[in-house]
Coordinates of C-alpha atoms in Angstrom, one line a residue:
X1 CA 221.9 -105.9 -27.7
X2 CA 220.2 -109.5 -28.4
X3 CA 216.7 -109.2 -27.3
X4 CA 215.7 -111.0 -23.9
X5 CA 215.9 -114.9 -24.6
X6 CA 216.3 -114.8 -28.5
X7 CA 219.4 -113.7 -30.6
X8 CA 221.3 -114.2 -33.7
X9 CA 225.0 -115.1 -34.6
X10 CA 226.9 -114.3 -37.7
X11 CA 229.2 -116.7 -38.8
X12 CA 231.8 -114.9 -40.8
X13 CA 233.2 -111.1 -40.3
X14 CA 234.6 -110.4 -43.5
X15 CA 233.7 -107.8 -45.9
X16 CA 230.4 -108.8 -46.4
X17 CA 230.0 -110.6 -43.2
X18 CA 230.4 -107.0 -41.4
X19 CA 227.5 -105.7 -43.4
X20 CA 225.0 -109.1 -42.1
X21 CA 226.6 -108.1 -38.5
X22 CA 225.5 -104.5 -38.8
X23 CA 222.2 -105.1 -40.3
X24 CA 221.4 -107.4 -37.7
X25 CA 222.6 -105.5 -34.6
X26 CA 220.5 -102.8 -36.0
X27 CA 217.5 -104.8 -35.7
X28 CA 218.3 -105.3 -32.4
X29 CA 219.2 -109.0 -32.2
X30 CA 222.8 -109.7 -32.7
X31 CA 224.3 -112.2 -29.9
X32 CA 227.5 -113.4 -31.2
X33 CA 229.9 -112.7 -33.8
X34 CA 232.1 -115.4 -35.0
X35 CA 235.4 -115.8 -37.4
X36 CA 238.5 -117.0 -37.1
X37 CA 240.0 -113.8 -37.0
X38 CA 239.5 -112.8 -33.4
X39 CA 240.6 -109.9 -33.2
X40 CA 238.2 -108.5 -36.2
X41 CA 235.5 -110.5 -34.2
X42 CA 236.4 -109.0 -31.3
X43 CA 236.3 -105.1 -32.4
X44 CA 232.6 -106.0 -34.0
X45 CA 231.5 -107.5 -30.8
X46 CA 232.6 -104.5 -29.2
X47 CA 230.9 -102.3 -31.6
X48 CA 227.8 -104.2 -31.4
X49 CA 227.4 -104.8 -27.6
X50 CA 227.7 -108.5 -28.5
X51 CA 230.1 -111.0 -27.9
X52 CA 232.8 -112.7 -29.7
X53 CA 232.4 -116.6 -29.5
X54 CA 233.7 -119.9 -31.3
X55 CA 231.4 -121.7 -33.7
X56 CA 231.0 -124.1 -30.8
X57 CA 229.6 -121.9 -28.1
X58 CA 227.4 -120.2 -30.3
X59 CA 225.5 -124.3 -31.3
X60 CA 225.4 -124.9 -27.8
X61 CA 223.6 -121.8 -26.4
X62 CA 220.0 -122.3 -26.3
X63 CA 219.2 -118.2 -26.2
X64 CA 220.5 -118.5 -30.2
X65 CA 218.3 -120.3 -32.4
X66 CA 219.4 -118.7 -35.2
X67 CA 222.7 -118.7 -37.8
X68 CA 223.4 -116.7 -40.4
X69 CA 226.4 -118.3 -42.5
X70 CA 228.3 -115.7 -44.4
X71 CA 231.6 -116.8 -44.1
X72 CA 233.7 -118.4 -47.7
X73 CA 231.3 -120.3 -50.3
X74 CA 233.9 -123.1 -49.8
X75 CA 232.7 -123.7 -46.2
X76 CA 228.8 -122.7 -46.2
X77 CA 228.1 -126.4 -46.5
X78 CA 230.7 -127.6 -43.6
X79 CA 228.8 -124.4 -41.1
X80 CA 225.3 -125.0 -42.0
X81 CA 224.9 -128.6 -42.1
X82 CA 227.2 -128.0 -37.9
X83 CA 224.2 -125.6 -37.5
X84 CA 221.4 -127.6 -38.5
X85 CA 222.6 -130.7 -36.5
X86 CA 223.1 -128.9 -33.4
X87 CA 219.1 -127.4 -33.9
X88 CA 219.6 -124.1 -35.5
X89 CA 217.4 -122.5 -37.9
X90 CA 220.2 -121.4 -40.4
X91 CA 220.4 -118.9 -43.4
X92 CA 223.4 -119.4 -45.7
X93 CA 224.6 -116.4 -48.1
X94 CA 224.9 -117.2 -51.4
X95 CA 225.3 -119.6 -52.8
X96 CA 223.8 -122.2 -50.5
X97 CA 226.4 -124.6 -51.1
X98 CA 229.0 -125.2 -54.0
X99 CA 227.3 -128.4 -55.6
X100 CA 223.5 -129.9 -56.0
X101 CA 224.7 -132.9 -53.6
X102 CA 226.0 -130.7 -50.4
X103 CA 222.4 -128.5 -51.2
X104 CA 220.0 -131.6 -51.2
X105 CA 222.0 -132.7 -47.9
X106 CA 221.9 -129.3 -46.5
X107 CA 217.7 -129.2 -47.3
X108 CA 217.1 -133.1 -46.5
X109 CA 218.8 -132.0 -42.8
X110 CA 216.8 -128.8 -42.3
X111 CA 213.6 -131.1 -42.8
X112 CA 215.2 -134.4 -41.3
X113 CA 215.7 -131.6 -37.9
X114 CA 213.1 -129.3 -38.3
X115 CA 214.7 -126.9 -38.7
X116 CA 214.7 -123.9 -41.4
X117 CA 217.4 -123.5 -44.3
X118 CA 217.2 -120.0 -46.2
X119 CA 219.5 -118.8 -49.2
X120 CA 221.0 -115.8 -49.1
X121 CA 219.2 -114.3 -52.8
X122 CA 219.5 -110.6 -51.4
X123 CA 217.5 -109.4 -54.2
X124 CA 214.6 -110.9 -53.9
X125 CA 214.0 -108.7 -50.5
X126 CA 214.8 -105.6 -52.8
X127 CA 211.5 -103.1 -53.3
X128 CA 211.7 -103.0 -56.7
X129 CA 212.1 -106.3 -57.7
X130 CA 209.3 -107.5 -54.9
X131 CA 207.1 -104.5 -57.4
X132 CA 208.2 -106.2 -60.5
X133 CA 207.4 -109.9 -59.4
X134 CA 204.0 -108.6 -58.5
X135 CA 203.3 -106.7 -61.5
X136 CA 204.2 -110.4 -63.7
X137 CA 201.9 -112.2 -61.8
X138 CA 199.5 -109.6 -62.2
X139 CA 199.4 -110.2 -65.8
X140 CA 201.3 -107.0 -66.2
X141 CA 203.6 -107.6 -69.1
X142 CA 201.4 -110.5 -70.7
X143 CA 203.2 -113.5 -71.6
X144 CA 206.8 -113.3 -71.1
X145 CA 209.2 -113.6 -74.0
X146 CA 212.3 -112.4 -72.9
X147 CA 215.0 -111.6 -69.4
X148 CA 217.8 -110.3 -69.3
X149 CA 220.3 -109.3 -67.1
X150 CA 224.0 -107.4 -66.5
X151 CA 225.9 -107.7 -63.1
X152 CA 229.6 -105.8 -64.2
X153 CA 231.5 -104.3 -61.9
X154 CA 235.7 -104.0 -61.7
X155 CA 236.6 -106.9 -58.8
X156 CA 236.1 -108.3 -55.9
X157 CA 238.1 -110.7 -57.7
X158 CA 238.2 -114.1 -56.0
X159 CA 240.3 -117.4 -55.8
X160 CA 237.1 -119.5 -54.2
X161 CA 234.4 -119.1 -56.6
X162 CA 234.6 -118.4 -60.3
X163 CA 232.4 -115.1 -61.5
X164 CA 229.3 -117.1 -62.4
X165 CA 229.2 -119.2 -59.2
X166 CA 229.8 -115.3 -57.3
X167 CA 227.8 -113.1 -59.3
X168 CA 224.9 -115.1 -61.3
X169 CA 223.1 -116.5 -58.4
X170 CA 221.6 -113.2 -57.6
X171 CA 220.4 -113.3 -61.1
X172 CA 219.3 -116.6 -61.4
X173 CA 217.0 -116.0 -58.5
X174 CA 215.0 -113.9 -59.5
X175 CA 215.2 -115.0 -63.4
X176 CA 213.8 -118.4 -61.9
X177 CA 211.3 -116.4 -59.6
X178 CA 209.7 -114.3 -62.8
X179 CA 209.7 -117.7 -64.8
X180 CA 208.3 -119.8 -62.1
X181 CA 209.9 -123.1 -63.6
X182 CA 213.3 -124.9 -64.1
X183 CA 215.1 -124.3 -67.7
X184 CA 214.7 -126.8 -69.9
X185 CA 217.8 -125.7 -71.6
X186 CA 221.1 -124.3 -70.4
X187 CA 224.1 -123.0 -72.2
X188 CA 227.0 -121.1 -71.0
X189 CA 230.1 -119.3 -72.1
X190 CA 232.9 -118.7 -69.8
X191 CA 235.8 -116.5 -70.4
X192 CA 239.0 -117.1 -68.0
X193 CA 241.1 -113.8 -68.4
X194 CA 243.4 -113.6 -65.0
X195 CA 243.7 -117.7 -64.3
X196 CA 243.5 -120.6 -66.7
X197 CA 240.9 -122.5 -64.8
X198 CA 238.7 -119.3 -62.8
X199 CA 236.8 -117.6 -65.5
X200 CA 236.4 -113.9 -65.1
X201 CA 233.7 -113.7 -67.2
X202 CA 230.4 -115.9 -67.9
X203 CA 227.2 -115.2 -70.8
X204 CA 224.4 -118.2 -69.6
X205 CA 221.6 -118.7 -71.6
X206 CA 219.0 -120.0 -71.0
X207 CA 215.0 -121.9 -72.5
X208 CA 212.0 -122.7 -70.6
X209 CA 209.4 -125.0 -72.2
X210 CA 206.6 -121.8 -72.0
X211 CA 209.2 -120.4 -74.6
X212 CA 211.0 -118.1 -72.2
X213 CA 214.5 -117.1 -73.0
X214 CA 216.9 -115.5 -70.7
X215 CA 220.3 -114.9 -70.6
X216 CA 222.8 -113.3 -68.0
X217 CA 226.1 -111.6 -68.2
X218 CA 228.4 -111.4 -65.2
X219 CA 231.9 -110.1 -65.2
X220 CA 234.6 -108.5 -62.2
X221 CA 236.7 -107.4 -65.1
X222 CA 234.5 -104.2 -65.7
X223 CA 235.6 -100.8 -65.2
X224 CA 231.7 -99.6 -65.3
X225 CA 229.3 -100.4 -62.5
X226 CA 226.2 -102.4 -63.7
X227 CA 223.5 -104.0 -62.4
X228 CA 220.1 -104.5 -64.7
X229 CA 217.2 -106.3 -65.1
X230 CA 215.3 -106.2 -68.0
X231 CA 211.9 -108.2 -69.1
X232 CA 210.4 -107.8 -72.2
X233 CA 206.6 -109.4 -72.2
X234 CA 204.3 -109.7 -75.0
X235 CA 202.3 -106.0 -73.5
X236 CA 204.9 -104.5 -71.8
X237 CA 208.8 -104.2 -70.9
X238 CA 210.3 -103.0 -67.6
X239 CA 214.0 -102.3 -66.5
X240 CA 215.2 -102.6 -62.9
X241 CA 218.4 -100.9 -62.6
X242 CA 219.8 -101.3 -59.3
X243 CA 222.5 -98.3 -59.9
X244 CA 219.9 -95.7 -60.5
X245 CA 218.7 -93.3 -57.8
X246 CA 215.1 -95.2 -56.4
X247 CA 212.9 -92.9 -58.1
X248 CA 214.2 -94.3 -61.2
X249 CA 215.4 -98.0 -60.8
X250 CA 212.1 -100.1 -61.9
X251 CA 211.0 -98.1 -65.3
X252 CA 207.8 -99.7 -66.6
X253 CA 207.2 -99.6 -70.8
X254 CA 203.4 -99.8 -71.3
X255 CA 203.9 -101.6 -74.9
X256 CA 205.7 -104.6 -76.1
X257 CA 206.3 -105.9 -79.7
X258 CA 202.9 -106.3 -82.1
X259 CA 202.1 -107.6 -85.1
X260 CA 201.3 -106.3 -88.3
X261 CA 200.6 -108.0 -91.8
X262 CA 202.3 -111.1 -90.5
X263 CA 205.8 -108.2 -89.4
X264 CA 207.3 -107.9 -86.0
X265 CA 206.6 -104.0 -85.4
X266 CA 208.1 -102.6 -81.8
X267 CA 207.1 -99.2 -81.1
X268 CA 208.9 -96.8 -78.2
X269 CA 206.8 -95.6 -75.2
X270 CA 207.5 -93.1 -72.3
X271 CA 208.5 -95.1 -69.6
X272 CA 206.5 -94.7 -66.2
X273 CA 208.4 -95.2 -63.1
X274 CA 207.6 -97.1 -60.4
X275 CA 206.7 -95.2 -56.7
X276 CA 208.9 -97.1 -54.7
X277 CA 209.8 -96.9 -50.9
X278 CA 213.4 -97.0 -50.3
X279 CA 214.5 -100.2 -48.7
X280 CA 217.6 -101.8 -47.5
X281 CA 217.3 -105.2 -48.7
X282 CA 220.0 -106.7 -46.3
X283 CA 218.5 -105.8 -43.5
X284 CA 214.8 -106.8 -44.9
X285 CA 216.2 -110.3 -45.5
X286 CA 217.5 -110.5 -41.9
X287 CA 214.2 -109.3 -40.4
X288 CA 212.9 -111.8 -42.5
X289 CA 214.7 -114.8 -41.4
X290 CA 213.9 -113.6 -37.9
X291 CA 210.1 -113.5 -38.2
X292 CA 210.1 -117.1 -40.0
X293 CA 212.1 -117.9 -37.1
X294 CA 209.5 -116.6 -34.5
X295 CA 206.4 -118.1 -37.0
X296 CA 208.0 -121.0 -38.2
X297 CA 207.0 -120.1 -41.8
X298 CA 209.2 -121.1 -45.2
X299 CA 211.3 -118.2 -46.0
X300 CA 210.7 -116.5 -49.2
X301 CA 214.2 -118.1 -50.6
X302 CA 214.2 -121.2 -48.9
X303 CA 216.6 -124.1 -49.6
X304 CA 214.0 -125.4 -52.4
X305 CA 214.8 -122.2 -54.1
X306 CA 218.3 -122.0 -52.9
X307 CA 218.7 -126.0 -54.4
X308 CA 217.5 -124.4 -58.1
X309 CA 219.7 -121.8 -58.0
X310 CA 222.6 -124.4 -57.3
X311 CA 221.2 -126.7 -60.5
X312 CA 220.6 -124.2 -63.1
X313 CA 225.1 -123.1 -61.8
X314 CA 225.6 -126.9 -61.7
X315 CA 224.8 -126.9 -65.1
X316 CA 226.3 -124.0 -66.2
X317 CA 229.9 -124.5 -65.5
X318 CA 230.4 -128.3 -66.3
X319 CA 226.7 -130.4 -68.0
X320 CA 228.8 -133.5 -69.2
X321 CA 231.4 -133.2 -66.0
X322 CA 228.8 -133.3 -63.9
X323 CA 226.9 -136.1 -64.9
X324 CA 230.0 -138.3 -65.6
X325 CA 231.2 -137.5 -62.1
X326 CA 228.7 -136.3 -58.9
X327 CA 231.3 -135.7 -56.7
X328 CA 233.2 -133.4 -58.9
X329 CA 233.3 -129.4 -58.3
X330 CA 232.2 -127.6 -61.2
X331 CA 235.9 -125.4 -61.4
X332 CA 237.3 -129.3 -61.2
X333 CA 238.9 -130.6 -64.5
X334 CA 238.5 -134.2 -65.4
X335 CA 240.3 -135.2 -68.7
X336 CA 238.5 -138.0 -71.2
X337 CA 240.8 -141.2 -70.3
X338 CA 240.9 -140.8 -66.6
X339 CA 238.6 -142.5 -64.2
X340 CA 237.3 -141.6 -60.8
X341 CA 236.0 -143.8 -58.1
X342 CA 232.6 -143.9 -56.7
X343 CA 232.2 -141.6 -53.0
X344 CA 235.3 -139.4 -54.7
X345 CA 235.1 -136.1 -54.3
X346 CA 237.2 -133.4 -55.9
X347 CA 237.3 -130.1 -55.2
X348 CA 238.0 -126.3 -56.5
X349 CA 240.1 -125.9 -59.3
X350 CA 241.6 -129.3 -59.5
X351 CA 242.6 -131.1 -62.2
X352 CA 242.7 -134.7 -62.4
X353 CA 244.8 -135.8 -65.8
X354 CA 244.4 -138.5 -68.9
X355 CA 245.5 -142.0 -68.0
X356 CA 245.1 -141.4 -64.0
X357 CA 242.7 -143.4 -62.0
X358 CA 241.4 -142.2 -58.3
X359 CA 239.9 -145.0 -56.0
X360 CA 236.6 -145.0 -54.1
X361 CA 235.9 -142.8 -51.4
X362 CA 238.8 -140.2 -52.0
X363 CA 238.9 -136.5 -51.3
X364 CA 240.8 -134.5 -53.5
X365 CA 241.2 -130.9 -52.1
X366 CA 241.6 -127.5 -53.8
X367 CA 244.3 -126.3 -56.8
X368 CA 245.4 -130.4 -56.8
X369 CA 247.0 -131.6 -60.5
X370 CA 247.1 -135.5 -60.5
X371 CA 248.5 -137.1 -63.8
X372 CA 248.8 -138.1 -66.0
X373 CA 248.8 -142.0 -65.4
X374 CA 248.8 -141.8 -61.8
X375 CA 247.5 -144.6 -59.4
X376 CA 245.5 -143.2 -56.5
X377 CA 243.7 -145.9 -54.0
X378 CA 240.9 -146.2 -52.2
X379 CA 240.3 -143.7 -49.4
X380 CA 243.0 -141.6 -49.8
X381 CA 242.9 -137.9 -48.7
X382 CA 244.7 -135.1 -50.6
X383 CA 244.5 -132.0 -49.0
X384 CA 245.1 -128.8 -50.6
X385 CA 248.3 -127.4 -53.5
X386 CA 249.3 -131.3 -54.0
X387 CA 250.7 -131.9 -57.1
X388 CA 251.1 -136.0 -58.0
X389 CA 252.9 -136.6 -60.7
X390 CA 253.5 -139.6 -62.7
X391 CA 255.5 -141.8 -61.3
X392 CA 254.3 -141.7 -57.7
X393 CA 251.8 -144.4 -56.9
X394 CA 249.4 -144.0 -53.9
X395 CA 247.8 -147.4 -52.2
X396 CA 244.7 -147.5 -50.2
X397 CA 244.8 -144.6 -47.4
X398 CA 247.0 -142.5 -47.9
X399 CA 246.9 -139.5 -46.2
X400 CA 248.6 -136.4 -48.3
X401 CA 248.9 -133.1 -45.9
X402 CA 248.5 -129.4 -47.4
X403 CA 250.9 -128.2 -49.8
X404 CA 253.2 -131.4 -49.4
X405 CA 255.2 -131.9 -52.7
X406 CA 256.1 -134.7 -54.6
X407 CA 259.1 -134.8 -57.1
X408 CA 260.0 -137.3 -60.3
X409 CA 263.4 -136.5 -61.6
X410 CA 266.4 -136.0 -59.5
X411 CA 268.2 -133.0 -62.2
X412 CA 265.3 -130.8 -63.8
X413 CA 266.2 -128.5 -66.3
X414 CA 263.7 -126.1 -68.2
X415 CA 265.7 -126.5 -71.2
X416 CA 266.4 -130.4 -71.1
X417 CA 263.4 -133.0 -71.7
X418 CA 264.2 -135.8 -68.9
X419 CA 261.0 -137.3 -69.0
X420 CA 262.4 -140.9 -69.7
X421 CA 264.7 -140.1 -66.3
X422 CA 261.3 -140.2 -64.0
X423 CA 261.6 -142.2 -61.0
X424 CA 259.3 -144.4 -58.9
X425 CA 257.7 -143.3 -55.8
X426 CA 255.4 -146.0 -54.3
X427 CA 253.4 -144.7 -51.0
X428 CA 252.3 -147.5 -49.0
X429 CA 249.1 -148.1 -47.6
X430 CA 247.0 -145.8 -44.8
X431 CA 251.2 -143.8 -44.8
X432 CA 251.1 -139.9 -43.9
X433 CA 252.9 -137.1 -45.4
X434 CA 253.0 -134.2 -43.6
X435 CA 252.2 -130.5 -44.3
X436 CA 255.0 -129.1 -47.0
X437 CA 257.2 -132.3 -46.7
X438 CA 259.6 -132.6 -49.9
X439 CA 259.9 -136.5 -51.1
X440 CA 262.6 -136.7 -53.4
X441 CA 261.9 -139.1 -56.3
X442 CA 263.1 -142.3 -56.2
X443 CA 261.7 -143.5 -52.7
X444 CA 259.4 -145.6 -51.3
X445 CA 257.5 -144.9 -48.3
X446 CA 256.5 -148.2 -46.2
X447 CA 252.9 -148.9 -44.9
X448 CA 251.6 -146.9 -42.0
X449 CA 254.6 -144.8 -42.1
X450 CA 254.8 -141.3 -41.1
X451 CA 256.6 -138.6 -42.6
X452 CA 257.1 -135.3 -40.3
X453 CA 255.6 -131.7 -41.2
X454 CA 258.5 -130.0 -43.4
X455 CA 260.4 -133.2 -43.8
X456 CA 263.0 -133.9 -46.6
X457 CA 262.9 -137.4 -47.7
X458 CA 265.8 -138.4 -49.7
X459 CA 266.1 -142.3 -48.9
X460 CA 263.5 -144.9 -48.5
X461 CA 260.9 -145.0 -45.3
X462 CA 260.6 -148.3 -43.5
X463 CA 256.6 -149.5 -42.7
X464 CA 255.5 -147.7 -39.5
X465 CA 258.5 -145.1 -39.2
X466 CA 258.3 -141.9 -38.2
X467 CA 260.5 -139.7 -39.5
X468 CA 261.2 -136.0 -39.4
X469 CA 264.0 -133.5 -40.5
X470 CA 266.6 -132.3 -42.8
X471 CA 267.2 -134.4 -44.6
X472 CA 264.8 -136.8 -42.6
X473 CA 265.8 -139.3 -40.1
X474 CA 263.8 -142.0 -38.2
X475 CA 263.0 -140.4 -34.8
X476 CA 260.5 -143.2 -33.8
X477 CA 257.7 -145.8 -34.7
X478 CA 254.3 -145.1 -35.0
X479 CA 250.7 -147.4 -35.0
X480 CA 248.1 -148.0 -38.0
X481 CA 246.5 -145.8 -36.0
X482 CA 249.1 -142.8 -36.4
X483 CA 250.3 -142.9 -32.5
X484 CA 253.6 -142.6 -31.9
X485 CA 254.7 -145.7 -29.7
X486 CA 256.7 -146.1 -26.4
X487 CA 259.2 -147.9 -25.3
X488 CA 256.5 -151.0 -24.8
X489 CA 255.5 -150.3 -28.7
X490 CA 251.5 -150.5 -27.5
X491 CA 249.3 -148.4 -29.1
X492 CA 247.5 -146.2 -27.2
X493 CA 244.5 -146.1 -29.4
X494 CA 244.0 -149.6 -30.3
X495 CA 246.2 -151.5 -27.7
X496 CA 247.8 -153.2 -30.9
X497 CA 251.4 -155.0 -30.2
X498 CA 254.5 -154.4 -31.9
X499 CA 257.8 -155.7 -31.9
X500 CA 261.1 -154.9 -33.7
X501 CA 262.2 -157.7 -35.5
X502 CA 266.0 -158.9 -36.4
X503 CA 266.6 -156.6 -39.1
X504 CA 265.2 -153.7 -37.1
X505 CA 261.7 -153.6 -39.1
X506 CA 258.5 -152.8 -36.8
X507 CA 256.3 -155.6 -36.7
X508 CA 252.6 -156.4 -35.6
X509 CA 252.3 -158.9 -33.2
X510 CA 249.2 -160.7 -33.7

C-alpha cells in the first residue's frame, strides 16, 4: 500500500508497464494504476492493494505527486506534458518523447511548473555501469578512444517505434554519459526487413570533437540474446555484458593499445572482474525518482539528458528531413518536390508524396500517404490510415476521421492503367468526414458539411449537410460549428442563423 499522504501512479499496464507497477508497489508506494484496459488495471490494482483510476483522478489527487509514464512512445508527450500541467513530478520511460520539439516542451514545462521531468535510461541505475562510469572519471581507462555497443535480441517487434528509436536510447545514454559531450558527428544505417518504412535493424556511428568514436548496433531480428558494452581507452578496455551472470558482467582489461617504433602493438591481458552487488535497476530507478521527489533534487537522467538522447535519435533517423521540416516524425517520409506548411506536423510512418503541398498548422496522423500532387489547406486534420490520393483537393479545415478512405477511379483493375480516368474530389472548407466513410470519386463535398461515420458517398454533398448511410442520404443540417440544427436551424454553440433558401440550400443569415 501507498505510504500515509505520498504515493505513486503508473500510467500504462502493459508488458513493461506491469514490471514499473510491481517495482513500485514493492517499494511500498504504488497508489493508482492506470490504462485503458480496465480490466488489466483492475487485476494489478487488486494485486497491489491499490486502486484502478482514470488519468483524470489520478492529476487531481493531491496524496499523488508523482507519475510514472510507461504507457506507448507515441503518447509519452500527450501524458507527461497532462502531468506536468496539473503539478506532477513526472518520469517518462523511454524515450522521453518521439521528437527534440515535444522534449524541449516537455523540459521548458517541468521548469516553467516546477516541477521534475526524468527519462526513463534504465541503465544508468544498473550496478555495473554506475562502476564503469566511476572507474572513466577516475582516469581508469585513460583517454577514451573507442565505445561500442550490441543490443540483439529476436522481437518485441513493434509498429510504434522503429528499432533505433526502441532499443538505442538505452545505449545512447550511457555512450553520452561516458563521453560527457554531444557528437559532433552522426551517421546511421537502417535496415527495414519486415516493413518498408520501420527498420528492423539500425548501425549509428558516431564522432566527438575529443576524438571519441562510438558506434551501436540494435536489431529485434536476432535469434541470439545480446546486450554489451564495450570501451576501449588509451590504458585499459572493459566489457559490460548485461547477459552474463553478475560476477562476470563488467570485465576490466588492465592494458590498452601502445606504441612501438612509430606501430600500433595491442597486447591481451587477464581480465579482472568487477565485485559487484546485485541490483535490480528498475526498481533503483523508481526509488530514485521517489527520493528526488521527497529532496527535490535533478534526477540522475533528467530531461536535460533525456533531450540529448532524443537529438543524437533525431539525427539519426532523418539529418536533412529534420532540418527541412521540424514538425516532421523521423519514420515520416517527405519526397524532394513536395512542400509542407509552417505549424504542420506529421506523424509515424507517413508519407507525404512529390508535387503535394500541405498548408499551415496541419496534423497529419500515423501510416497517412498524401500524393502525389495533392492540395491540402490550412488547418486541416488527418487522423490516422488516410490515404489522399490525387485528385482529391482539401480546403482550409478540413477535418478527415480515422481510417476514412478516399477513392479516384470509378473501375480499378490491377491489370488495366486508368490513371488518365481519375476523377475530382473537392472537400470544402472546415467539412468532416467521418471514421471509415467511403467517398466515391467524382464528388464534391460542400463547406461545413458533414459526412456520417461509415458513410458511402456516391453523389455530391450540399454546404452544411449532414449526411449518413448506405449509400448516404441527407438526414439533417449542421453549423460551422459541427451541431446538428433544429427545426429553428440556431446553433446551439454559436447562436448563428440559418435559413433554407429556394432551391433547398442551407444558408447563413447574417
Amino acid at each position: 500500500m501507498a505510504g500515509e499522504g505520498f504515493g505513486i501512479a503508473v500510467v500504462g499496464a502493459g508488458g513493461w508497464g506491469g514490471n514499473v507497477v510491481r517495482s513500485v508497489a514493492e517499494l511500498g508506494l504504488l497508489a493508482a494504476v492506470v490504462d485503458p484496459d480496465m480490466v488489466r488495471a483492475s487485476e494489478l490494482a487488486a494485486q497491489y492493494g491499490c486502486r484502478a483510476a482514470s488519468l483524470e483522478d489520478v492529476l487531481s489527487d493531491p496524496s499523488i505527486p508523482g507519475v510514472i509514464v510507461a504507457a506507448p512512445a507515441h503518447l509519452h508527450f500527450e501524458i507527461a506534458s497532462e502531468a506536468l500541467e496539473a503539478g506532477k513530478d513526472v518520469y517518462v520511460e523511454k524515450p522521453l518523447a518521439l521528437n527534440t520539439a515535444d522534449g524541449r516542451r516537455l523540459e521548458e514545462l517541468a521548469e516553467a511548473q516546477g516541477r521534475l521531468l526524468m527519462a526513463g535510461h534504465l541503465l544508468q541505475y544498473h550496478n555495473a555501469f554506475i562502476r564503469l562510469r566511476e572507474l572513466a572519471a577516475a582516469g581508469e581507462f585513460g583517454r577514451l578512444l573507442n565505445i561500442y555497443s550490441r543490443r540483439l535480441n529476436m522481437g518485441k517487434v513493434r509498429r510504434e517505434e522503429d528499432a533505433l528509436w526502441s532499443l538505442a536510447p538505452h545505449d545512447l545514454s550511457m555512450i553520452l554519459a561516458l563521453a560527457g559531450e554531444a557528437p559532433s558527428r552522426v551517421d546511421c544505417h537502417a535496415l527495414p526487413v519486415l516493413h518498408p518504412q520501420i527498420s528492423d535493424t539500425s548501425i549509428v556511428h558516431l564522432e566527438f570533437e575529443t576524438g571519441l568514436k562510438a558506434h551501436i548496433h540494435v536489431s529485434w531480428l536476432n535469434p541470439v540474446k545480446e546486450q554489451r558494452l564495450v570501451v576501449v581507452g588509451t590504458d585499459a578496455m572493459a566489457v559490460f555484458d548485461d547477459c552474463l551472470p553478475w560476477d562476470r558482467k563488467l570485465a576490466v582489461f588492465r592494458g590498452g593499445v601502445s606504441w612501438k617504433n612509430g606501430v600500433p602493438v595491442a597486447k591481451t591481458v587477464v581480465p579482472e572482474y568487477a565485485v559487484l552487488e546485485p541490483n535490480e535497476p528498475l526498481k533503483d530507478e523508481c526509488r530514485h525518482f521517489v527520493e528526488c521527489i521527497r529532496s527535490r533534487r535533478q534526477p540522475r537522467t533528467d530531461g536535460a539528458e533525456g533531450l540529448g538522447v532524443l537529438a543524437v535519435l533525431e539525427k539519426a533517423s532523418a539529418p536533412k528531413r529534420q532540418a527541412a521540416h521540424p514538425g516532421v516524425h523521423p519514420t515520416a517520409v517527405v519526397d524532394d518536390g513536395a512542400s509542407i506548411g509552417k505549424g504542420t506536423k506529421i506523424w509515424h510512418f507517413s508519407h507525404v508524396l512529390q508535387g503535394s503541398t500541405l498548408g499551415e498548422n496541419c496534423v497529419v496522423g500515423q501510416n497517412c500517404v498524401i500524393g502525389p500532387d495533392v492540395t491540402v489547406g490550412d488547418r486541416c486534420k488527418i487522423q490516422n490510415n488516410v490515404s489522399l490520393y490525387k485528385g482529391v483537393t482539401l480546403a482550409d479545415g478540413v477535418f478527415c476521421g480515422p481510417s476514412c478512405v478516399f477513392t479516384n477511379v470509378l473501375t480499378p483493375r490491377a491489370e488495366y492503367e486508368r490513371k488518365h480516368e481519375f476523377r475530382e474530389t473537392p472537400v470544402g472548407r472546415g467539412a468532416t468526414i467521418g471514421a471509415n466513410a467511403t467517398i466515391i470519386c467524382g464528388n464534391r463535398i460542400g463547406e461545413y458539411a458533414m459526412v456520417a461515420a461509415g458513410a458511402v458517398v456516391t453523389r455530391d454533398v450540399p454546404a452544411h449537410a449532414l449526411v449518413a448511410g448506405v449509400p448516404a442520404v441527407r438526414i439533417g443540417w449542421v453549423s460551422h460549428a459541427g451541431r446538428r440544427l433544429g427545426e429553428d436551424l440556431i446553433c446551439p454553440d454559436e447562436s448563428r442563423r440559418y435559413r433554407l433558401t429556394e432551391e433547398g440550400a442551407l444558408q447563413e443569415i447574417t
